[in-house]
Amino acid sequence: MITEAMAASLPVVVSRLAGAAELITHGEDGLLLDDPENVDELVRNLQTLLTPERRRGLGEKGLAVARRYNCENLCKAHEAVYAEVLAEKTSAP
């Protein structure tokens, strides 16, 4: 759901514990929470989204990240890994 929101140009606020967090650079293409249970941290991050320019900027950069991880690109990456494993398996003595 995180990358889907990014693909819709929506700014995201994500716990660093979420898998998609590794795709996000805090403050550049999304916002990351160090402690998802810290309400003050969440409020601070959400307050930065009150500015339309900030929301738009994070949304646009998040869209660029999501485009790099679309289904076609992910399938190509998986195929490359499979091809590498098969090549190693067939070249092993």
PDB file of N, CA and C in Angstrom:
ATOM      1  N   MET A   1       0.796  -1.193   0.000  1.00  0.00           N
ATOM      2  CA  MET A   1       0.000   0.000   0.000  1.00  0.00           C
ATOM      3  C   MET A   1       0.844   1.266   0.000  1.00  0.00           C
ATOM      4  N   ILE A   2       2.031   1.198   0.546  1.00  0.00           N
ATOM      5  CA  ILE A   2       2.889   2.377   0.603  1.00  0.00           C
ATOM      6  C   ILE A   2       3.319   2.785  -0.794  1.00  0.00           C
ATOM      7  N   THR A   3       3.811   1.834  -1.567  1.00  0.00           N
ATOM      8  CA  THR A   3       4.257   2.184  -2.919  1.00  0.00           C
ATOM      9  C   THR A   3       3.072   2.571  -3.802  1.00  0.00           C
ATOM     10  N   GLU A   4       1.884   2.025  -3.536  1.00  0.00           N
ATOM     11  CA  GLU A   4       0.698   2.417  -4.291  1.00  0.00           C
ATOM     12  C   GLU A   4       0.362   3.885  -4.011  1.00  0.00           C
ATOM     13  N   ALA A   5       0.476   4.295  -2.752  1.00  0.00           N
ATOM     14  CA  ALA A   5       0.236   5.695  -2.410  1.00  0.00           C
ATOM     15  C   ALA A   5       1.271   6.583  -3.097  1.00  0.00           C
ATOM     16  N   MET A   6       2.518   6.146  -3.086  1.00  0.00           N
ATOM     17  CA  MET A   6       3.569   6.918  -3.754  1.00  0.00           C
ATOM     18  C   MET A   6       3.293   7.004  -5.256  1.00  0.00           C
ATOM     19  N   ALA A   7       2.806   5.919  -5.852  1.00  0.00           N
ATOM     20  CA  ALA A   7       2.495   5.902  -7.278  1.00  0.00           C
ATOM     21  C   ALA A   7       1.344   6.841  -7.606  1.00  0.00           C
ATOM     22  N   ALA A   8       0.532   7.172  -6.607  1.00  0.00           N
ATOM     23  CA  ALA A   8      -0.564   8.118  -6.785  1.00  0.00           C
ATOM     24  C   ALA A   8      -0.132   9.539  -6.425  1.00  0.00           C
ATOM     25  N   SER A   9       1.176   9.748  -6.263  1.00  0.00           N
ATOM     26  CA  SER A   9       1.751  11.062  -5.918  1.00  0.00           C
ATOM     27  C   SER A   9       1.313  11.570  -4.545  1.00  0.00           C
ATOM     28  N   LEU A  10       0.968  10.642  -3.661  1.00  0.00           N
ATOM     29  CA  LEU A  10       0.603  11.034  -2.305  1.00  0.00           C
ATOM     30  C   LEU A  10       1.837  10.989  -1.408  1.00  0.00           C
ATOM     31  N   PRO A  11       2.026  11.995  -0.566  1.00  0.00           N
ATOM     32  CA  PRO A  11       3.150  11.933   0.367  1.00  0.00           C
ATOM     33  C   PRO A  11       2.888  10.849   1.402  1.00  0.00           C
ATOM     34  N   VAL A  12       3.933  10.147   1.795  1.00  0.00           N
ATOM     35  CA  VAL A  12       3.764   9.060   2.759  1.00  0.00           C
ATOM     36  C   VAL A  12       4.550   9.340   4.040  1.00  0.00           C
ATOM     37  N   VAL A  13       3.968   8.907   5.143  1.00  0.00           N
ATOM     38  CA  VAL A  13       4.622   8.925   6.452  1.00  0.00           C
ATOM     39  C   VAL A  13       4.656   7.468   6.881  1.00  0.00           C
ATOM     40  N   VAL A  14       5.865   6.913   7.020  1.00  0.00           N
ATOM     41  CA  VAL A  14       6.039   5.479   7.169  1.00  0.00           C
ATOM     42  C   VAL A  14       6.980   5.172   8.333  1.00  0.00           C
ATOM     43  N   SER A  15       6.662   4.130   9.056  1.00  0.00           N
ATOM     44  CA  SER A  15       7.572   3.642  10.093  1.00  0.00           C
ATOM     45  C   SER A  15       8.820   3.059   9.430  1.00  0.00           C
ATOM     46  N   ARG A  16       9.952   3.273  10.046  1.00  0.00           N
ATOM     47  CA  ARG A  16      11.189   2.663   9.543  1.00  0.00           C
ATOM     48  C   ARG A  16      11.131   1.135   9.619  1.00  0.00           C
ATOM     49  N   LEU A  17      10.155   0.609  10.342  1.00  0.00           N
ATOM     50  CA  LEU A  17       9.989  -0.834  10.473  1.00  0.00           C
ATOM     51  C   LEU A  17       9.260  -1.441   9.279  1.00  0.00           C
ATOM     52  N   ALA A  18       8.616  -0.604   8.471  1.00  0.00           N
ATOM     53  CA  ALA A  18       7.878  -1.101   7.299  1.00  0.00           C
ATOM     54  C   ALA A  18       8.871  -1.487   6.207  1.00  0.00           C
ATOM     55  N   GLY A  19       8.548  -2.530   5.471  1.00  0.00           N
ATOM     56  CA  GLY A  19       9.450  -2.990   4.412  1.00  0.00           C
ATOM     57  C   GLY A  19       9.734  -1.931   3.369  1.00  0.00           C
ATOM     58  N   ALA A  20       8.725  -1.163   3.001  1.00  0.00           N
ATOM     59  CA  ALA A  20       8.904  -0.141   1.966  1.00  0.00           C
ATOM     60  C   ALA A  20       9.757   1.029   2.448  1.00  0.00           C
ATOM     61  N   ALA A  21      10.021   1.099   3.735  1.00  0.00           N
ATOM     62  CA  ALA A  21      10.825   2.195   4.268  1.00  0.00           C
ATOM     63  C   ALA A  21      12.218   2.238   3.645  1.00  0.00           C
ATOM     64  N   GLU A  22      12.712   1.086   3.216  1.00  0.00           N
ATOM     65  CA  GLU A  22      14.052   1.060   2.623  1.00  0.00           C
ATOM     66  C   GLU A  22      14.098   1.773   1.272  1.00  0.00           C
ATOM     67  N   LEU A  23      12.941   2.042   0.680  1.00  0.00           N
ATOM     68  CA  LEU A  23      12.878   2.757  -0.588  1.00  0.00           C
ATOM     69  C   LEU A  23      12.840   4.267  -0.403  1.00  0.00           C
ATOM     70  N   ILE A  24      12.582   4.705   0.827  1.00  0.00           N
ATOM     71  CA  ILE A  24      12.306   6.113   1.112  1.00  0.00           C
ATOM     72  C   ILE A  24      13.513   6.802   1.734  1.00  0.00           C
ATOM     73  N   THR A  25      13.791   7.983   1.229  1.00  0.00           N
ATOM     74  CA  THR A  25      14.792   8.859   1.839  1.00  0.00           C
ATOM     75  C   THR A  25      14.028   9.928   2.608  1.00  0.00           C
ATOM     76  N   HIS A  26      14.203   9.933   3.933  1.00  0.00           N
ATOM     77  CA  HIS A  26      13.431  10.830   4.797  1.00  0.00           C
ATOM     78  C   HIS A  26      13.578  12.279   4.361  1.00  0.00           C
ATOM     79  N   GLY A  27      12.433  12.931   4.206  1.00  0.00           N
ATOM     80  CA  GLY A  27      12.419  14.347   3.867  1.00  0.00           C
ATOM     81  C   GLY A  27      12.586  14.628   2.390  1.00  0.00           C
ATOM     82  N   GLU A  28      12.923  13.612   1.614  1.00  0.00           N
ATOM     83  CA  GLU A  28      13.126  13.813   0.180  1.00  0.00           C
ATOM     84  C   GLU A  28      11.940  13.273  -0.624  1.00  0.00           C
ATOM     85  N   ASP A  29      11.600  12.008  -0.398  1.00  0.00           N
ATOM     86  CA  ASP A  29      10.501  11.411  -1.150  1.00  0.00           C
ATOM     87  C   ASP A  29       9.468  10.757  -0.234  1.00  0.00           C
ATOM     88  N   GLY A  30       9.581  11.030   1.031  1.00  0.00           N
ATOM     89  CA  GLY A  30       8.651  10.528   2.036  1.00  0.00           C
ATOM     90  C   GLY A  30       9.161  10.902   3.414  1.00  0.00           C
ATOM     91  N   LEU A  31       8.394  10.557   4.414  1.00  0.00           N
ATOM     92  CA  LEU A  31       8.785  10.846   5.794  1.00  0.00           C
ATOM     93  C   LEU A  31       8.835   9.540   6.572  1.00  0.00           C
ATOM     94  N   LEU A  32       9.885   9.367   7.345  1.00  0.00           N
ATOM     95  CA  LEU A  32      10.087   8.133   8.109  1.00  0.00           C
ATOM     96  C   LEU A  32       9.987   8.397   9.604  1.00  0.00           C
ATOM     97  N   LEU A  33       9.285   7.510  10.284  1.00  0.00           N
ATOM     98  CA  LEU A  33       9.153   7.594  11.730  1.00  0.00           C
ATOM     99  C   LEU A  33      10.143   6.630  12.376  1.00  0.00           C
ATOM    100  N   ASP A  34      10.967   7.147  13.283  1.00  0.00           N
ATOM    101  CA  ASP A  34      11.888   6.282  14.019  1.00  0.00           C
ATOM    102  C   ASP A  34      11.128   5.390  14.991  1.00  0.00           C
ATOM    103  N   ASP A  35      10.117   5.963  15.637  1.00  0.00           N
ATOM    104  CA  ASP A  35       9.316   5.215  16.615  1.00  0.00           C
ATOM    105  C   ASP A  35       7.848   5.393  16.263  1.00  0.00           C
ATOM    106  N   PRO A  36       7.232   4.395  15.653  1.00  0.00           N
ATOM    107  CA  PRO A  36       5.844   4.543  15.222  1.00  0.00           C
ATOM    108  C   PRO A  36       4.853   4.735  16.377  1.00  0.00           C
ATOM    109  N   GLU A  37       5.291   4.491  17.589  1.00  0.00           N
ATOM    110  CA  GLU A  37       4.416   4.698  18.748  1.00  0.00           C
ATOM    111  C   GLU A  37       4.580   6.084  19.359  1.00  0.00           C
ATOM    112  N   ASN A  38       5.505   6.871  18.835  1.00  0.00           N
ATOM    113  CA  ASN A  38       5.759   8.214  19.360  1.00  0.00           C
ATOM    114  C   ASN A  38       4.814   9.201  18.672  1.00  0.00           C
ATOM    115  N   VAL A  39       3.771   9.585  19.386  1.00  0.00           N
ATOM    116  CA  VAL A  39       2.746  10.463  18.829  1.00  0.00           C
ATOM    117  C   VAL A  39       3.331  11.829  18.465  1.00  0.00           C
ATOM    118  N   ASP A  40       4.234  12.349  19.282  1.00  0.00           N
ATOM    119  CA  ASP A  40       4.827  13.654  18.998  1.00  0.00           C
ATOM    120  C   ASP A  40       5.608  13.629  17.689  1.00  0.00           C
ATOM    121  N   GLU A  41       6.328  12.559  17.452  1.00  0.00           N
ATOM    122  CA  GLU A  41       7.074  12.432  16.206  1.00  0.00           C
ATOM    123  C   GLU A  41       6.121  12.391  15.008  1.00  0.00           C
ATOM    124  N   LEU A  42       5.042  11.647  15.150  1.00  0.00           N
ATOM    125  CA  LEU A  42       4.046  11.572  14.084  1.00  0.00           C
ATOM    126  C   LEU A  42       3.440  12.943  13.824  1.00  0.00           C
ATOM    127  N   VAL A  43       3.085  13.655  14.876  1.00  0.00           N
ATOM    128  CA  VAL A  43       2.497  14.991  14.731  1.00  0.00           C
ATOM    129  C   VAL A  43       3.479  15.931  14.028  1.00  0.00           C
ATOM    130  N   ARG A  44       4.745  15.902  14.417  1.00  0.00           N
ATOM    131  CA  ARG A  44       5.750  16.775  13.773  1.00  0.00           C
ATOM    132  C   ARG A  44       5.828  16.486  12.279  1.00  0.00           C
ATOM    133  N   ASN A  45       5.844  15.214  11.935  1.00  0.00           N
ATOM    134  CA  ASN A  45       5.929  14.845  10.519  1.00  0.00           C
ATOM    135  C   ASN A  45       4.671  15.259   9.769  1.00  0.00           C
ATOM    136  N   LEU A  46       3.508  15.046  10.361  1.00  0.00           N
ATOM    137  CA  LEU A  46       2.261  15.428   9.700  1.00  0.00           C
ATOM    138  C   LEU A  46       2.146  16.939   9.548  1.00  0.00           C
ATOM    139  N   GLN A  47       2.645  17.685  10.523  1.00  0.00           N
ATOM    140  CA  GLN A  47       2.592  19.143  10.431  1.00  0.00           C
ATOM    141  C   GLN A  47       3.387  19.664   9.238  1.00  0.00           C
ATOM    142  N   THR A  48       4.449  18.961   8.861  1.00  0.00           N
ATOM    143  CA  THR A  48       5.216  19.414   7.696  1.00  0.00           C
ATOM    144  C   THR A  48       4.399  19.280   6.417  1.00  0.00           C
ATOM    145  N   LEU A  49       3.359  18.460   6.456  1.00  0.00           N
ATOM    146  CA  LEU A  49       2.526  18.258   5.266  1.00  0.00           C
ATOM    147  C   LEU A  49       1.406  19.281   5.142  1.00  0.00           C
ATOM    148  N   LEU A  50       1.340  20.221   6.074  1.00  0.00           N
ATOM    149  CA  LEU A  50       0.310  21.259   5.999  1.00  0.00           C
ATOM    150  C   LEU A  50       0.576  22.246   4.870  1.00  0.00           C
ATOM    151  N   THR A  51       1.804  22.305   4.409  1.00  0.00           N
ATOM    152  CA  THR A  51       2.169  23.205   3.313  1.00  0.00           C
ATOM    153  C   THR A  51       1.936  22.491   1.981  1.00  0.00           C
ATOM    154  N   PRO A  52       1.089  23.062   1.106  1.00  0.00           N
ATOM    155  CA  PRO A  52       0.813  22.406  -0.176  1.00  0.00           C
ATOM    156  C   PRO A  52       2.073  22.119  -0.996  1.00  0.00           C
ATOM    157  N   GLU A  53       3.036  23.024  -0.974  1.00  0.00           N
ATOM    158  CA  GLU A  53       4.262  22.820  -1.736  1.00  0.00           C
ATOM    159  C   GLU A  53       5.038  21.616  -1.216  1.00  0.00           C
ATOM    160  N   ARG A  54       5.050  21.456   0.094  1.00  0.00           N
ATOM    161  CA  ARG A  54       5.755  20.320   0.709  1.00  0.00           C
ATOM    162  C   ARG A  54       5.075  19.004   0.324  1.00  0.00           C
ATOM    163  N   ARG A  55       3.747  18.991   0.407  1.00  0.00           N
ATOM    164  CA  ARG A  55       3.007  17.783   0.019  1.00  0.00           C
ATOM    165  C   ARG A  55       3.267  17.446  -1.443  1.00  0.00           C
ATOM    166  N   ARG A  56       3.189  18.453  -2.287  1.00  0.00           N
ATOM    167  CA  ARG A  56       3.387  18.241  -3.716  1.00  0.00           C
ATOM    168  C   ARG A  56       4.800  17.742  -4.006  1.00  0.00           C
ATOM    169  N   GLY A  57       5.798  18.355  -3.365  1.00  0.00           N
ATOM    170  CA  GLY A  57       7.189  17.953  -3.581  1.00  0.00           C
ATOM    171  C   GLY A  57       7.452  16.513  -3.169  1.00  0.00           C
ATOM    172  N   LEU A  58       6.979  16.142  -1.984  1.00  0.00           N
ATOM    173  CA  LEU A  58       7.152  14.758  -1.528  1.00  0.00           C
ATOM    174  C   LEU A  58       6.386  13.798  -2.427  1.00  0.00           C
ATOM    175  N   GLY A  59       5.193  14.209  -2.846  1.00  0.00           N
ATOM    176  CA  GLY A  59       4.386  13.356  -3.711  1.00  0.00           C
ATOM    177  C   GLY A  59       5.043  13.116  -5.063  1.00  0.00           C
ATOM    178  N   GLU A  60       5.594  14.179  -5.650  1.00  0.00           N
ATOM    179  CA  GLU A  60       6.245  14.045  -6.958  1.00  0.00           C
ATOM    180  C   GLU A  60       7.495  13.177  -6.879  1.00  0.00           C
ATOM    181  N   LYS A  61       8.288  13.396  -5.844  1.00  0.00           N
ATOM    182  CA  LYS A  61       9.506  12.586  -5.701  1.00  0.00           C
ATOM    183  C   LYS A  61       9.175  11.149  -5.317  1.00  0.00           C
ATOM    184  N   GLY A  62       8.113  10.970  -4.541  1.00  0.00           N
ATOM    185  CA  GLY A  62       7.662   9.621  -4.211  1.00  0.00           C
ATOM    186  C   GLY A  62       7.191   8.878  -5.454  1.00  0.00           C
ATOM    187  N   LEU A  63       6.527   9.586  -6.359  1.00  0.00           N
ATOM    188  CA  LEU A  63       6.093   8.981  -7.619  1.00  0.00           C
ATOM    189  C   LEU A  63       7.297   8.484  -8.417  1.00  0.00           C
ATOM    190  N   ALA A  64       8.356   9.269  -8.446  1.00  0.00           N
ATOM    191  CA  ALA A  64       9.570   8.854  -9.163  1.00  0.00           C
ATOM    192  C   ALA A  64      10.142   7.574  -8.569  1.00  0.00           C
ATOM    193  N   VAL A  65      10.119   7.463  -7.252  1.00  0.00           N
ATOM    194  CA  VAL A  65      10.598   6.236  -6.594  1.00  0.00           C
ATOM    195  C   VAL A  65       9.698   5.068  -6.969  1.00  0.00           C
ATOM    196  N   ALA A  66       8.391   5.260  -6.891  1.00  0.00           N
ATOM    197  CA  ALA A  66       7.448   4.185  -7.197  1.00  0.00           C
ATOM    198  C   ALA A  66       7.607   3.700  -8.634  1.00  0.00           C
ATOM    199  N   ARG A  67       7.890   4.600  -9.544  1.00  0.00           N
ATOM    200  CA  ARG A  67       8.070   4.206 -10.947  1.00  0.00           C
ATOM    201  C   ARG A  67       9.268   3.279 -11.125  1.00  0.00           C
ATOM    202  N   ARG A  68      10.290   3.475 -10.308  1.00  0.00           N
ATOM    203  CA  ARG A  68      11.458   2.585 -10.397  1.00  0.00           C
ATOM    204  C   ARG A  68      11.126   1.178  -9.931  1.00  0.00           C
ATOM    205  N   TYR A  69      10.095   1.044  -9.097  1.00  0.00           N
ATOM    206  CA  TYR A  69       9.736  -0.251  -8.528  1.00  0.00           C
ATOM    207  C   TYR A  69       8.381  -0.738  -9.048  1.00  0.00           C
ATOM    208  N   ASN A  70       8.103  -0.454 -10.314  1.00  0.00           N
ATOM    209  CA  ASN A  70       6.847  -0.930 -10.880  1.00  0.00           C
ATOM    210  C   ASN A  70       6.952  -2.421 -11.178  1.00  0.00           C
ATOM    211  N   CYS A  71       5.846  -3.033 -11.528  1.00  0.00           N
ATOM    212  CA  CYS A  71       5.810  -4.491 -11.739  1.00  0.00           C
ATOM    213  C   CYS A  71       6.787  -4.937 -12.819  1.00  0.00           C
ATOM    214  N   GLU A  72       6.837  -4.209 -13.906  1.00  0.00           N
ATOM    215  CA  GLU A  72       7.734  -4.599 -14.997  1.00  0.00           C
ATOM    216  C   GLU A  72       9.195  -4.593 -14.552  1.00  0.00           C
ATOM    217  N   ASN A  73       9.604  -3.541 -13.867  1.00  0.00           N
ATOM    218  CA  ASN A  73      10.989  -3.466 -13.402  1.00  0.00           C
ATOM    219  C   ASN A  73      11.294  -4.535 -12.359  1.00  0.00           C
ATOM    220  N   LEU A  74      10.355  -4.796 -11.470  1.00  0.00           N
ATOM    221  CA  LEU A  74      10.575  -5.829 -10.456  1.00  0.00           C
ATOM    222  C   LEU A  74      10.664  -7.209 -11.097  1.00  0.00           C
ATOM    223  N   CYS A  75       9.835  -7.469 -12.102  1.00  0.00           N
ATOM    224  CA  CYS A  75       9.898  -8.763 -12.799  1.00  0.00           C
ATOM    225  C   CYS A  75      11.245  -8.932 -13.496  1.00  0.00           C
ATOM    226  N   LYS A  76      11.721  -7.871 -14.119  1.00  0.00           N
ATOM    227  CA  LYS A  76      13.023  -7.927 -14.792  1.00  0.00           C
ATOM    228  C   LYS A  76      14.138  -8.209 -13.778  1.00  0.00           C
ATOM    229  N   ALA A  77      14.050  -7.578 -12.620  1.00  0.00           N
ATOM    230  CA  ALA A  77      15.068  -7.791 -11.588  1.00  0.00           C
ATOM    231  C   ALA A  77      15.030  -9.242 -11.094  1.00  0.00           C
ATOM    232  N   HIS A  78      13.834  -9.788 -10.903  1.00  0.00           N
ATOM    233  CA  HIS A  78      13.715 -11.185 -10.474  1.00  0.00           C
ATOM    234  C   HIS A  78      14.246 -12.128 -11.545  1.00  0.00           C
ATOM    235  N   GLU A  79      13.922 -11.848 -12.790  1.00  0.00           N
ATOM    236  CA  GLU A  79      14.418 -12.688 -13.886  1.00  0.00           C
ATOM    237  C   GLU A  79      15.939 -12.680 -13.930  1.00  0.00           C
ATOM    238  N   ALA A  80      16.541 -11.534 -13.689  1.00  0.00           N
ATOM    239  CA  ALA A  80      18.005 -11.435 -13.697  1.00  0.00           C
ATOM    240  C   ALA A  80      18.609 -12.287 -12.586  1.00  0.00           C
ATOM    241  N   VAL A  81      17.981 -12.267 -11.425  1.00  0.00           N
ATOM    242  CA  VAL A  81      18.466 -13.088 -10.312  1.00  0.00           C
ATOM    243  C   VAL A  81      18.337 -14.563 -10.661  1.00  0.00           C
ATOM    244  N   TYR A  82      17.194 -14.951 -11.205  1.00  0.00           N
ATOM    245  CA  TYR A  82      16.995 -16.353 -11.595  1.00  0.00           C
ATOM    246  C   TYR A  82      18.012 -16.783 -12.641  1.00  0.00           C
ATOM    247  N   ALA A  83      18.260 -15.927 -13.627  1.00  0.00           N
ATOM    248  CA  ALA A  83      19.231 -16.249 -14.678  1.00  0.00           C
ATOM    249  C   ALA A  83      20.623 -16.423 -14.085  1.00  0.00           C
ATOM    250  N   GLU A  84      20.971 -15.580 -13.132  1.00  0.00           N
ATOM    251  CA  GLU A  84      22.283 -15.682 -12.481  1.00  0.00           C
ATOM    252  C   GLU A  84      22.406 -16.987 -11.710  1.00  0.00           C
ATOM    253  N   VAL A  85      21.368 -17.338 -10.985  1.00  0.00           N
ATOM    254  CA  VAL A  85      21.389 -18.587 -10.207  1.00  0.00           C
ATOM    255  C   VAL A  85      21.485 -19.789 -11.153  1.00  0.00           C
ATOM    256  N   LEU A  86      20.720 -19.760 -12.225  1.00  0.00           N
ATOM    257  CA  LEU A  86      20.782 -20.862 -13.175  1.00  0.00           C
ATOM    258  C   LEU A  86      22.157 -20.972 -13.851  1.00  0.00           C
ATOM    259  N   ALA A  87      22.744 -19.834 -14.155  1.00  0.00           N
ATOM    260  CA  ALA A  87      24.070 -19.837 -14.776  1.00  0.00           C
ATOM    261  C   ALA A  87      25.102 -20.430 -13.815  1.00  0.00           C
ATOM    262  N   GLU A  88      25.024 -20.072 -12.539  1.00  0.00           N
ATOM    263  CA  GLU A  88      25.937 -20.625 -11.551  1.00  0.00           C
ATOM    264  C   GLU A  88      25.708 -22.122 -11.380  1.00  0.00           C
ATOM    265  N   LYS A  89      24.453 -22.528 -11.407  1.00  0.00           N
ATOM    266  CA  LYS A  89      24.112 -23.943 -11.220  1.00  0.00           C
ATOM    267  C   LYS A  89      24.619 -24.787 -12.399  1.00  0.00           C
ATOM    268  N   THR A  90      24.507 -24.266 -13.619  1.00  0.00           N
ATOM    269  CA  THR A  90      24.947 -25.043 -14.784  1.00  0.00           C
ATOM    270  C   THR A  90      26.436 -25.006 -14.974  1.00  0.00           C
ATOM    271  N   SER A  91      27.115 -23.999 -14.426  1.00  0.00           N
ATOM    272  CA  SER A  91      28.571 -23.936 -14.591  1.00  0.00           C
ATOM    273  C   SER A  91      29.306 -24.619 -13.435  1.00  0.00           C
ATOM    274  N   ALA A  92      28.589 -25.024 -12.401  1.00  0.00           N
ATOM    275  CA  ALA A  92      29.227 -25.699 -11.264  1.00  0.00           C
ATOM    276  C   ALA A  92      29.663 -27.100 -11.677  1.00  0.00           C
ATOM    277  N   PRO A  93      30.836 -27.549 -11.182  1.00  0.00           N
ATOM    278  CA  PRO A  93      31.333 -28.890 -11.530  1.00  0.00           C
ATOM    279  C   PRO A  93      30.490 -30.004 -10.954  1.00  0.00           C
TER     280      PRO A  93
END
